Amino acid sequence: MTQTNHPGEIANEERRTVGYRSEASLSKQLYQRAEMVMPGGNSRHSIVLEPYPVYASHGRGSRIVDVEGQERIDFLNNFTSLILGHADAQVTNAVQKQLELGTAFTLPTQVDVELAELLVERVPYIDQIRFCNSGSEAVMMAVKAARAFTGRSKIAKFEGAYHGIYDYVQVSEGPTSDNWGDPEAPESVVESSVSPTVAAEVVVLPWNNFNACRELIQQHKDELSAIIVDPLPTGIGMIAPLHGFIEFLRELTERHGILLISDEVLTFRLSYHGAMSEFGVEPDLTVLGKIIGGGFPVGAVAGRRDVMSVFDQRGSFKVHHGGTFNANPVTMTAGLETMKQMTPDAFDRLGRMGDYIRERIAQTLGERGIPVKVCGKGSLFIAHLTDEELVDFRSLKGYSRTNPAYGELCHEMLSRGIITSPRGIFGCLSTPMTEAELDGFVEALDQSLTAVAG
Ligand SMILES: Cc1ncc(COP(=O)(O)O)c(C=O)c1O
């Protein structure tokens, strides 16, 4: 028997014979305990898997070992945030050194300046940046900055797009045909936890619809502070913007004095120079998160110097921004060590691997006669099991965050050694992955789809 040093680390070798779905599994026992002390047994709805999830013990590189001792290839990477995979040696060593030096001070540190400098230097449309602890917080700060800068209160967002858990961007995150209204002028749909006054402050735009967007923006031009856009929105199934759509949004916003906020919390992993640089577009504000924290909680609001000046306490100071753990040196160290390793070559290699897996999924499923549209770019992919044209949120008919078939598929993938999303055929790559592991994903997907269909 091995001794357990940390809670969650595998307790003994015998567990290696017990799968997570067995009655005696530690995952099941942990979930039963979790249900007693956490509503729904979790702190994060995006990882819910019925009847219970697999509990992790530890990870290294592209792999995670669960509490029963089974190793799997991780295609989620903590929902895209771990671009170097798990427990990268360089990041871990740097963080360990920082832990010994102290984890958080009410004083700034050098590493906070260094990560800011690295990001400002890489991304042409970022002059200045401020750190916080999550993408949601960063989105909130960007929206507040836009209101303060423009003196207008409304924002516009795209139907179905996910931007975190700030009330104003949770509008029409997952509307249904019962409530989404006119396709040319979608309703602002909020859940009961959000005040209806919030809905009135948000204009909902249909993705890829030039005419409707022009019309809606024109109609609200004097009230809109910003349009927030994710250049490859996961909530809209990573349906790519139509040719010229992002440029069109830039042109429209500029014309009406509306700020363009690029939400790159997830899509910053697409490009060394930032996701918007691919379109040659310069947003006014950019929101970052995930990979820039190197595995630790992080967010950042960044952008043009004059817009960012709303945070400057020495000037006309309009947006108060506090946060006990903002820019803490542990996160900053992990982020800096990660971003240093993400050279242009590293991004290129991930992009080629992404092309490979997207092509293989399309080809393998195509050969079996399964209708599929594979979306995504760089290190990101989503496979939609449809042959219908995908243009916007409403065209994702078979795609639902709550479709139980994806949970079943996820279990099938887990049983074949692959960690993927319980809410769709969604995945992302990390630098330690090999081509053989990508092939492993495609084979497991092929077999799992057959098993679910059966
Ligand atoms: C595009 C986008 N914006 C914002 C967020 C919120 O980030 P966080 O989960 O760090 O609050 C996410 C999270 O997945 C995201 O994908």
Short mmCIF file of C-alpha atoms and ligand atoms in Angstrom, two decimals:
data_model
loop_
_atom_site.label_atom_id
_atom_site.label_comp_id
_atom_site.label_asym_id
_atom_site.label_seq_id
_atom_site.Cartn_x
_atom_site.Cartn_y
_atom_site.Cartn_z
CA MET A 1 0.00 0.00 0.00
CA THR A 2 1.19 3.51 -0.76
CA GLN A 3 0.77 6.24 1.80
CA THR A 4 -1.42 9.18 0.85
CA ASN A 5 0.26 12.55 1.24
CA HIS A 6 -2.42 14.82 -0.13
CA PRO A 7 -6.20 14.59 -0.04
CA GLY A 8 -7.33 13.25 -3.42
CA GLU A 9 -4.04 11.56 -4.26
CA ILE A 10 -4.53 7.84 -4.92
CA ALA A 11 -4.82 6.07 -1.58
CA ASN A 12 -3.68 2.59 -2.56
CA GLU A 13 -2.66 0.38 -5.43
CA GLU A 14 -5.75 -1.87 -5.11
CA ARG A 15 -7.94 0.91 -6.49
CA ARG A 16 -6.30 0.43 -9.85
CA THR A 17 -8.64 -2.51 -10.43
CA VAL A 18 -11.80 -0.53 -9.67
CA GLY A 19 -13.31 1.61 -12.45
CA TYR A 20 -14.93 4.93 -11.55
CA ARG A 21 -18.39 3.56 -12.46
CA SER A 22 -18.19 0.62 -10.09
CA GLU A 23 -20.27 0.69 -6.92
CA ALA A 24 -17.11 0.64 -4.83
CA SER A 25 -15.35 3.47 -6.63
CA LEU A 26 -13.80 6.30 -4.71
CA SER A 27 -15.26 8.76 -7.25
CA LYS A 28 -18.75 7.61 -6.32
CA GLN A 29 -18.01 7.85 -2.61
CA LEU A 30 -16.55 11.33 -3.01
CA TYR A 31 -19.58 12.46 -4.98
CA GLN A 32 -21.93 11.13 -2.31
CA ARG A 33 -20.04 13.19 0.26
CA ALA A 34 -20.03 16.21 -2.07
CA GLU A 35 -23.82 16.06 -2.55
CA MET A 36 -24.28 16.43 1.20
CA VAL A 37 -22.25 19.62 1.45
CA MET A 38 -22.58 21.29 -1.97
CA PRO A 39 -25.83 21.86 -3.89
CA GLY A 40 -25.69 19.51 -6.87
CA GLY A 41 -22.42 18.15 -5.46
CA ASN A 42 -20.21 20.70 -7.20
CA SER A 43 -18.92 24.26 -7.33
CA ARG A 44 -18.92 24.53 -11.11
CA HIS A 45 -21.82 23.67 -13.42
CA SER A 46 -19.61 23.35 -16.49
CA ILE A 47 -18.11 20.08 -15.20
CA VAL A 48 -21.33 18.34 -14.18
CA LEU A 49 -21.54 14.74 -15.42
CA GLU A 50 -24.49 12.49 -14.49
CA PRO A 51 -24.72 10.39 -12.38
CA TYR A 52 -21.39 11.59 -10.96
CA PRO A 53 -18.02 12.72 -12.30
CA VAL A 54 -14.59 11.12 -12.20
CA TYR A 55 -12.46 12.62 -9.47
CA ALA A 56 -8.89 13.54 -10.38
CA SER A 57 -5.85 12.51 -8.41
CA HIS A 58 -3.04 14.14 -10.35
CA GLY A 59 -1.95 15.20 -13.81
CA ARG A 60 1.26 15.42 -15.79
CA GLY A 61 1.71 16.59 -19.35
CA SER A 62 -1.23 15.50 -21.46
CA ARG A 63 -2.52 13.00 -18.88
CA ILE A 64 -4.68 12.92 -15.76
CA VAL A 65 -4.78 10.00 -13.34
CA ASP A 66 -8.10 9.58 -11.54
CA VAL A 67 -8.55 8.60 -7.89
CA GLU A 68 -8.96 4.95 -8.90
CA GLY A 69 -5.57 5.08 -10.62
CA GLN A 70 -6.73 5.13 -14.25
CA GLU A 71 -4.79 7.38 -16.60
CA ARG A 72 -6.48 9.26 -19.45
CA ILE A 73 -5.51 11.78 -22.11
CA ASP A 74 -6.94 15.15 -21.17
CA PHE A 75 -8.61 16.98 -24.06
CA LEU A 76 -10.19 19.60 -21.79
CA ASN A 77 -7.12 21.02 -20.04
CA ASN A 78 -9.23 22.67 -17.36
CA PHE A 79 -11.52 24.04 -20.01
CA THR A 80 -8.68 25.27 -22.25
CA SER A 81 -6.68 27.06 -19.56
CA LEU A 82 -3.68 24.66 -19.48
CA ILE A 83 -1.95 25.15 -22.79
CA LEU A 84 1.22 23.40 -21.55
CA GLY A 85 -0.77 20.52 -20.08
CA HIS A 86 -0.46 19.56 -16.43
CA ALA A 87 2.37 20.23 -13.99
CA ASP A 88 4.82 21.62 -16.53
CA ALA A 89 8.28 21.39 -14.93
CA GLN A 90 9.35 24.98 -15.64
CA VAL A 91 6.10 26.44 -14.33
CA THR A 92 6.08 24.16 -11.28
CA ASN A 93 9.68 25.01 -10.34
CA ALA A 94 9.09 28.74 -10.66
CA VAL A 95 5.86 28.55 -8.64
CA GLN A 96 7.52 26.46 -5.94
CA LYS A 97 10.21 29.11 -5.54
CA GLN A 98 7.55 31.80 -5.34
CA LEU A 99 5.59 29.83 -2.73
CA GLU A 100 8.62 29.91 -0.46
CA LEU A 101 8.95 33.65 -0.97
CA GLY A 102 5.30 34.38 -0.13
CA THR A 103 2.05 34.02 -1.99
CA ALA A 104 0.39 37.42 -1.80
CA PHE A 105 1.33 40.84 -0.49
CA THR A 106 -0.38 44.17 -0.17
CA LEU A 107 2.55 45.39 -2.27
CA PRO A 108 3.06 44.95 -6.00
CA THR A 109 5.81 42.63 -7.25
CA GLN A 110 8.26 42.59 -10.14
CA VAL A 111 6.65 39.57 -11.81
CA ASP A 112 3.35 41.45 -12.15
CA VAL A 113 5.17 44.12 -14.18
CA GLU A 114 6.96 41.45 -16.25
CA LEU A 115 3.79 39.61 -17.27
CA ALA A 116 2.14 42.93 -18.16
CA GLU A 117 5.17 43.89 -20.27
CA LEU A 118 5.18 40.55 -22.09
CA LEU A 119 1.50 40.84 -23.02
CA VAL A 120 1.71 44.49 -24.04
CA GLU A 121 4.71 43.70 -26.20
CA ARG A 122 3.02 40.74 -27.95
CA VAL A 123 -0.44 42.08 -28.65
CA PRO A 124 -0.50 45.11 -30.96
CA TYR A 125 -3.86 46.36 -29.66
CA ILE A 126 -2.94 46.26 -25.97
CA ASP A 127 -1.24 49.38 -24.59
CA GLN A 128 -2.03 48.74 -20.95
CA ILE A 129 -3.42 45.94 -18.80
CA ARG A 130 -4.79 45.22 -15.32
CA PHE A 131 -5.02 41.79 -13.72
CA CYS A 132 -7.81 40.17 -11.72
CA ASN A 133 -8.76 36.63 -10.78
CA SER A 134 -11.18 35.30 -13.39
CA GLY A 135 -12.39 35.87 -16.91
CA SER A 136 -15.82 36.83 -15.55
CA GLU A 137 -14.32 39.55 -13.39
CA ALA A 138 -12.29 40.81 -16.33
CA VAL A 139 -15.41 40.97 -18.54
CA MET A 140 -17.19 42.93 -15.79
CA MET A 141 -14.30 45.39 -15.56
CA ALA A 142 -14.23 45.83 -19.35
CA VAL A 143 -17.97 46.58 -19.45
CA LYS A 144 -17.61 49.06 -16.58
CA ALA A 145 -14.69 50.72 -18.33
CA ALA A 146 -16.75 51.04 -21.53
CA ARG A 147 -19.63 52.66 -19.65
CA ALA A 148 -17.30 55.06 -17.86
CA PHE A 149 -15.43 55.98 -21.05
CA THR A 150 -18.47 56.55 -23.26
CA GLY A 151 -20.97 57.83 -20.68
CA ARG A 152 -23.53 55.35 -22.10
CA SER A 153 -24.95 52.38 -20.23
CA LYS A 154 -26.14 49.68 -22.66
CA ILE A 155 -24.04 46.91 -24.13
CA ALA A 156 -24.64 44.56 -27.05
CA LYS A 157 -23.72 40.89 -27.13
CA PHE A 158 -24.34 37.95 -29.43
CA GLU A 159 -27.14 35.46 -28.87
CA GLY A 160 -25.76 32.27 -27.33
CA ALA A 161 -22.30 33.66 -26.61
CA TYR A 162 -20.77 32.84 -23.24
CA HIS A 163 -18.76 35.53 -21.47
CA GLY A 164 -18.80 34.30 -17.85
CA ILE A 165 -21.11 35.02 -14.94
CA TYR A 166 -21.51 38.82 -14.84
CA ASP A 167 -25.26 39.59 -15.05
CA TYR A 168 -25.06 41.80 -18.15
CA VAL A 169 -23.33 39.19 -20.29
CA GLN A 170 -25.48 36.32 -19.05
CA VAL A 171 -28.33 37.75 -21.10
CA SER A 172 -29.46 35.29 -23.83
CA GLU A 173 -26.69 32.87 -23.05
CA GLY A 174 -28.83 29.85 -23.85
CA PRO A 175 -32.29 30.95 -25.02
CA THR A 176 -34.72 28.45 -26.53
CA SER A 177 -37.23 28.62 -29.35
CA ASP A 178 -39.90 29.33 -26.69
CA ASN A 179 -38.36 32.63 -25.70
CA TRP A 180 -35.76 33.79 -28.22
CA GLY A 181 -38.17 35.87 -30.34
CA ASP A 182 -37.54 37.45 -33.73
CA PRO A 183 -34.36 36.20 -35.45
CA GLU A 184 -33.69 39.72 -36.75
CA ALA A 185 -34.18 41.31 -33.29
CA PRO A 186 -33.67 38.64 -30.62
CA GLU A 187 -35.27 38.97 -27.19
CA SER A 188 -33.04 39.69 -24.19
CA VAL A 189 -33.59 36.53 -22.18
CA VAL A 190 -32.49 36.31 -18.54
CA GLU A 191 -32.84 33.61 -15.92
CA SER A 192 -34.80 34.42 -12.76
CA SER A 193 -31.63 35.23 -10.80
CA VAL A 194 -31.03 38.25 -13.03
CA SER A 195 -33.03 41.45 -12.72
CA PRO A 196 -35.29 42.24 -15.70
CA THR A 197 -33.76 45.74 -15.67
CA VAL A 198 -30.52 44.06 -16.79
CA ALA A 199 -32.27 42.58 -19.82
CA ALA A 200 -33.39 46.06 -20.81
CA GLU A 201 -29.75 47.21 -20.81
CA VAL A 202 -28.53 44.55 -23.23
CA VAL A 203 -29.09 44.46 -26.98
CA VAL A 204 -28.88 40.90 -28.30
CA LEU A 205 -27.37 40.49 -31.76
CA PRO A 206 -27.65 37.51 -34.12
CA TRP A 207 -24.21 36.09 -35.00
CA ASN A 208 -23.12 36.52 -38.61
CA ASN A 209 -26.22 38.51 -39.57
CA PHE A 210 -24.83 41.71 -41.13
CA ASN A 211 -28.18 43.36 -41.83
CA ALA A 212 -29.78 42.69 -38.47
CA CYS A 213 -26.64 43.84 -36.64
CA ARG A 214 -26.48 47.05 -38.70
CA GLU A 215 -30.14 47.72 -37.98
CA LEU A 216 -29.98 46.98 -34.24
CA ILE A 217 -26.80 48.95 -33.70
CA GLN A 218 -28.16 51.89 -35.64
CA GLN A 219 -31.32 51.79 -33.52
CA HIS A 220 -29.40 51.82 -30.20
CA LYS A 221 -26.30 53.74 -31.27
CA ASP A 222 -26.68 56.58 -28.78
CA GLU A 223 -27.15 54.27 -25.80
CA LEU A 224 -24.56 51.61 -26.54
CA SER A 225 -21.24 51.77 -24.70
CA ALA A 226 -19.82 48.59 -26.19
CA ILE A 227 -20.27 45.46 -28.24
CA ILE A 228 -18.62 42.44 -26.71
CA VAL A 229 -17.53 39.78 -29.15
CA ASP A 230 -15.63 36.52 -28.87
CA PRO A 231 -13.97 35.98 -32.26
CA LEU A 232 -14.64 32.22 -32.12
CA PRO A 233 -17.53 31.91 -29.65
CA THR A 234 -17.70 28.57 -27.85
CA GLY A 235 -21.30 29.25 -26.78
CA ILE A 236 -22.18 29.50 -30.48
CA GLY A 237 -20.46 26.20 -31.19
CA MET A 238 -17.29 27.92 -32.50
CA ILE A 239 -19.08 28.82 -35.71
CA ALA A 240 -16.54 31.04 -37.40
CA PRO A 241 -17.42 34.64 -38.20
CA LEU A 242 -18.37 35.02 -41.87
CA HIS A 243 -15.79 36.69 -44.07
CA GLY A 244 -15.64 40.37 -43.14
CA PHE A 245 -17.99 40.12 -40.13
CA ILE A 246 -15.47 41.11 -37.45
CA GLU A 247 -14.15 43.92 -39.65
CA PHE A 248 -17.77 45.06 -40.19
CA LEU A 249 -18.32 45.19 -36.41
CA ARG A 250 -15.17 47.25 -36.02
CA GLU A 251 -16.26 49.68 -38.70
CA LEU A 252 -19.80 50.05 -37.28
CA THR A 253 -18.63 50.56 -33.69
CA GLU A 254 -16.01 53.09 -34.72
CA ARG A 255 -18.57 55.05 -36.71
CA HIS A 256 -20.92 55.35 -33.73
CA GLY A 257 -18.38 55.87 -30.94
CA ILE A 258 -19.17 52.44 -29.47
CA LEU A 259 -16.27 50.46 -28.00
CA LEU A 260 -15.43 47.02 -29.35
CA ILE A 261 -14.55 44.58 -26.57
CA SER A 262 -12.81 41.41 -27.70
CA ASP A 263 -13.40 38.57 -25.26
CA GLU A 264 -10.29 36.45 -25.70
CA VAL A 265 -10.51 34.65 -22.36
CA LEU A 266 -10.59 31.38 -24.28
CA THR A 267 -9.43 32.37 -27.76
CA PHE A 268 -6.16 33.95 -26.68
CA ARG A 269 -4.77 30.42 -27.12
CA LEU A 270 -5.28 30.83 -30.88
CA SER A 271 -2.51 33.24 -31.68
CA TYR A 272 0.78 34.68 -30.40
CA HIS A 273 -0.36 38.22 -31.23
CA GLY A 274 -3.94 37.83 -29.96
CA ALA A 275 -7.04 36.40 -31.64
CA MET A 276 -8.08 39.71 -33.26
CA SER A 277 -4.75 40.13 -35.00
CA GLU A 278 -5.87 37.34 -37.35
CA PHE A 279 -8.51 39.74 -38.70
CA GLY A 280 -6.26 42.78 -38.69
CA VAL A 281 -8.78 44.37 -36.33
CA GLU A 282 -7.84 46.42 -33.27
CA PRO A 283 -10.48 46.25 -30.53
CA ASP A 284 -10.63 49.06 -27.96
CA LEU A 285 -10.64 46.68 -25.02
CA THR A 286 -9.60 43.05 -24.71
CA VAL A 287 -10.42 40.56 -22.01
CA LEU A 288 -7.96 37.80 -21.18
CA GLY A 289 -7.91 34.87 -18.75
CA LYS A 290 -7.22 31.13 -18.70
CA ILE A 291 -3.78 30.50 -20.33
CA ILE A 292 -2.20 33.73 -19.06
CA GLY A 293 -2.50 32.38 -15.49
CA GLY A 294 -0.48 29.23 -16.23
CA GLY A 295 -3.01 27.04 -14.38
CA PHE A 296 -3.93 29.52 -11.63
CA PRO A 297 -7.04 31.71 -11.35
CA VAL A 298 -6.65 34.78 -13.54
CA GLY A 299 -8.29 37.43 -15.65
CA ALA A 300 -7.14 40.66 -17.25
CA VAL A 301 -8.71 43.71 -18.84
CA ALA A 302 -6.51 45.40 -21.38
CA GLY A 303 -6.65 47.86 -24.23
CA ARG A 304 -6.06 51.29 -25.64
CA ARG A 305 -4.28 53.71 -23.33
CA ASP A 306 -6.98 56.40 -23.41
CA VAL A 307 -9.74 53.90 -22.60
CA MET A 308 -7.67 52.21 -19.90
CA SER A 309 -7.13 55.63 -18.30
CA VAL A 310 -10.57 55.27 -16.67
CA PHE A 311 -8.75 53.05 -14.14
CA ASP A 312 -5.96 55.58 -13.51
CA GLN A 313 -6.42 56.98 -10.00
CA ARG A 314 -4.17 59.95 -10.86
CA GLY A 315 -6.31 61.23 -13.69
CA SER A 316 -10.02 61.60 -14.18
CA PHE A 317 -10.45 58.17 -12.50
CA LYS A 318 -13.85 56.71 -13.19
CA VAL A 319 -13.68 53.00 -12.40
CA HIS A 320 -12.71 51.72 -8.98
CA HIS A 321 -10.89 48.42 -9.28
CA GLY A 322 -9.87 46.51 -6.16
CA GLY A 323 -9.30 42.80 -5.58
CA THR A 324 -7.40 41.17 -2.72
CA PHE A 325 -5.66 38.63 -4.93
CA ASN A 326 -5.27 40.69 -8.12
CA ALA A 327 -1.84 40.15 -9.70
CA ASN A 328 -0.72 37.87 -6.87
CA PRO A 329 2.84 36.69 -7.54
CA VAL A 330 1.95 32.98 -7.70
CA THR A 331 -0.46 33.46 -10.60
CA MET A 332 1.81 36.01 -12.25
CA THR A 333 4.81 33.64 -12.04
CA ALA A 334 2.88 30.71 -13.49
CA GLY A 335 1.49 32.95 -16.23
CA LEU A 336 4.86 34.42 -17.12
CA GLU A 337 6.59 31.01 -17.27
CA THR A 338 3.75 29.68 -19.43
CA MET A 339 3.60 32.58 -21.84
CA LYS A 340 7.41 32.54 -22.28
CA GLN A 341 7.12 28.95 -23.51
CA MET A 342 4.32 29.90 -25.89
CA THR A 343 6.57 31.08 -28.71
CA PRO A 344 5.27 31.63 -32.26
CA ASP A 345 6.57 28.11 -33.09
CA ALA A 346 4.61 26.60 -30.21
CA PHE A 347 1.41 28.28 -31.46
CA ASP A 348 2.14 27.10 -35.03
CA ARG A 349 2.68 23.52 -33.94
CA LEU A 350 -0.60 23.51 -31.97
CA GLY A 351 -2.34 24.95 -35.03
CA ARG A 352 -1.02 22.13 -37.24
CA MET A 353 -2.09 19.54 -34.67
CA GLY A 354 -5.52 21.20 -34.57
CA ASP A 355 -5.83 20.99 -38.36
CA TYR A 356 -4.86 17.33 -38.16
CA ILE A 357 -7.46 16.35 -35.55
CA ARG A 358 -10.24 18.39 -37.17
CA GLU A 359 -9.55 16.73 -40.52
CA ARG A 360 -9.34 13.26 -39.01
CA ILE A 361 -12.64 13.65 -37.13
CA ALA A 362 -14.40 14.85 -40.29
CA GLN A 363 -12.88 12.08 -42.40
CA THR A 364 -13.47 9.22 -39.92
CA LEU A 365 -17.07 10.14 -39.19
CA GLY A 366 -17.68 10.95 -42.86
CA GLU A 367 -16.51 7.47 -43.90
CA ARG A 368 -19.04 5.98 -41.49
CA GLY A 369 -21.83 8.08 -42.95
CA ILE A 370 -22.22 10.16 -39.77
CA PRO A 371 -23.12 13.75 -40.67
CA VAL A 372 -20.57 16.05 -39.10
CA LYS A 373 -19.42 19.66 -39.24
CA VAL A 374 -16.14 20.25 -37.45
CA CYS A 375 -15.65 23.78 -36.19
CA GLY A 376 -12.72 25.37 -34.41
CA LYS A 377 -9.30 26.72 -35.19
CA GLY A 378 -5.76 26.43 -33.86
CA SER A 379 -5.82 24.18 -30.81
CA LEU A 380 -9.63 24.20 -30.46
CA PHE A 381 -12.26 21.94 -31.99
CA ILE A 382 -15.98 21.15 -31.76
CA ALA A 383 -17.70 18.48 -33.85
CA HIS A 384 -21.39 19.04 -34.56
CA LEU A 385 -23.30 15.96 -35.67
CA THR A 386 -25.25 17.62 -38.43
CA ASP A 387 -25.02 18.31 -42.14
CA GLU A 388 -27.10 21.48 -41.93
CA GLU A 389 -25.53 24.85 -42.52
CA LEU A 390 -24.22 26.42 -39.30
CA VAL A 391 -24.35 30.20 -39.19
CA ASP A 392 -25.58 31.30 -35.78
CA PHE A 393 -26.80 30.08 -32.39
CA ARG A 394 -30.23 29.10 -33.71
CA SER A 395 -28.75 26.91 -36.42
CA LEU A 396 -27.23 24.65 -33.73
CA LYS A 397 -30.42 22.64 -33.47
CA GLY A 398 -28.97 19.37 -32.22
CA TYR A 399 -26.53 21.12 -29.92
CA SER A 400 -27.52 21.74 -26.39
CA ARG A 401 -25.61 22.29 -23.19
CA THR A 402 -28.05 19.96 -21.50
CA ASN A 403 -28.44 17.23 -24.14
CA PRO A 404 -28.03 14.00 -22.09
CA ALA A 405 -26.59 12.14 -25.10
CA TYR A 406 -23.36 14.09 -24.64
CA GLY A 407 -23.10 12.87 -21.05
CA GLU A 408 -23.39 9.29 -22.28
CA LEU A 409 -20.80 9.94 -24.96
CA CYS A 410 -18.50 11.44 -22.35
CA HIS A 411 -18.71 8.23 -20.26
CA GLU A 412 -17.92 6.16 -23.35
CA MET A 413 -14.89 8.35 -24.05
CA LEU A 414 -13.77 8.08 -20.41
CA SER A 415 -14.00 4.30 -20.60
CA ARG A 416 -11.65 4.50 -23.63
CA GLY A 417 -9.10 6.65 -21.86
CA ILE A 418 -10.14 10.11 -23.08
CA ILE A 419 -11.30 13.13 -21.11
CA THR A 420 -13.67 15.32 -23.08
CA SER A 421 -16.65 17.57 -22.42
CA PRO A 422 -19.97 16.26 -21.07
CA ARG A 423 -21.67 19.02 -23.10
CA GLY A 424 -20.64 18.40 -26.68
CA ILE A 425 -17.79 16.94 -28.74
CA PHE A 426 -15.48 19.69 -27.66
CA GLY A 427 -11.77 19.57 -27.09
CA CYS A 428 -8.54 21.51 -26.95
CA LEU A 429 -4.91 20.57 -27.35
CA SER A 430 -1.88 21.11 -25.15
CA THR A 431 1.78 21.31 -26.16
CA PRO A 432 2.85 17.92 -24.67
CA MET A 433 0.33 16.04 -26.86
CA THR A 434 1.51 13.71 -29.59
CA GLU A 435 -0.03 12.75 -32.92
CA ALA A 436 -0.67 9.26 -31.54
CA GLU A 437 -2.79 10.81 -28.78
CA LEU A 438 -4.80 12.74 -31.36
CA ASP A 439 -5.38 9.48 -33.24
CA GLY A 440 -6.43 7.94 -29.92
CA PHE A 441 -9.10 10.62 -29.56
CA VAL A 442 -10.51 10.02 -33.03
CA GLU A 443 -10.60 6.22 -32.60
CA ALA A 444 -12.25 6.54 -29.19
CA LEU A 445 -14.81 8.97 -30.64
CA ASP A 446 -15.62 6.63 -33.49
CA GLN A 447 -16.13 3.67 -31.12
CA SER A 448 -18.01 5.75 -28.55
CA LEU A 449 -20.47 7.08 -31.11
CA THR A 450 -21.17 3.50 -32.22
CA ALA A 451 -21.67 2.46 -28.60
CA VAL A 452 -24.05 5.36 -27.88
CA ALA A 453 -26.01 4.74 -31.08
CA GLY A 454 -26.23 1.07 -30.12
C1 LIG B 1 -15.21 33.53 -23.72
C2 LIG B 1 -15.22 33.46 -22.22
N1 LIG B 1 -15.37 34.59 -21.51
C3 LIG B 1 -15.37 34.57 -20.17
C4 LIG B 1 -15.24 33.41 -19.47
C5 LIG B 1 -15.26 33.42 -17.98
O1 LIG B 1 -14.01 33.10 -17.45
P1 LIG B 1 -13.87 32.49 -15.99
O2 LIG B 1 -14.43 31.10 -16.04
O3 LIG B 1 -12.40 32.53 -15.71
O4 LIG B 1 -14.65 33.39 -15.09
C6 LIG B 1 -15.07 32.20 -20.16
C7 LIG B 1 -14.94 30.93 -19.46
O5 LIG B 1 -14.94 29.86 -20.01
C8 LIG B 1 -15.07 32.22 -21.59
O6 LIG B 1 -14.95 31.11 -22.31
#
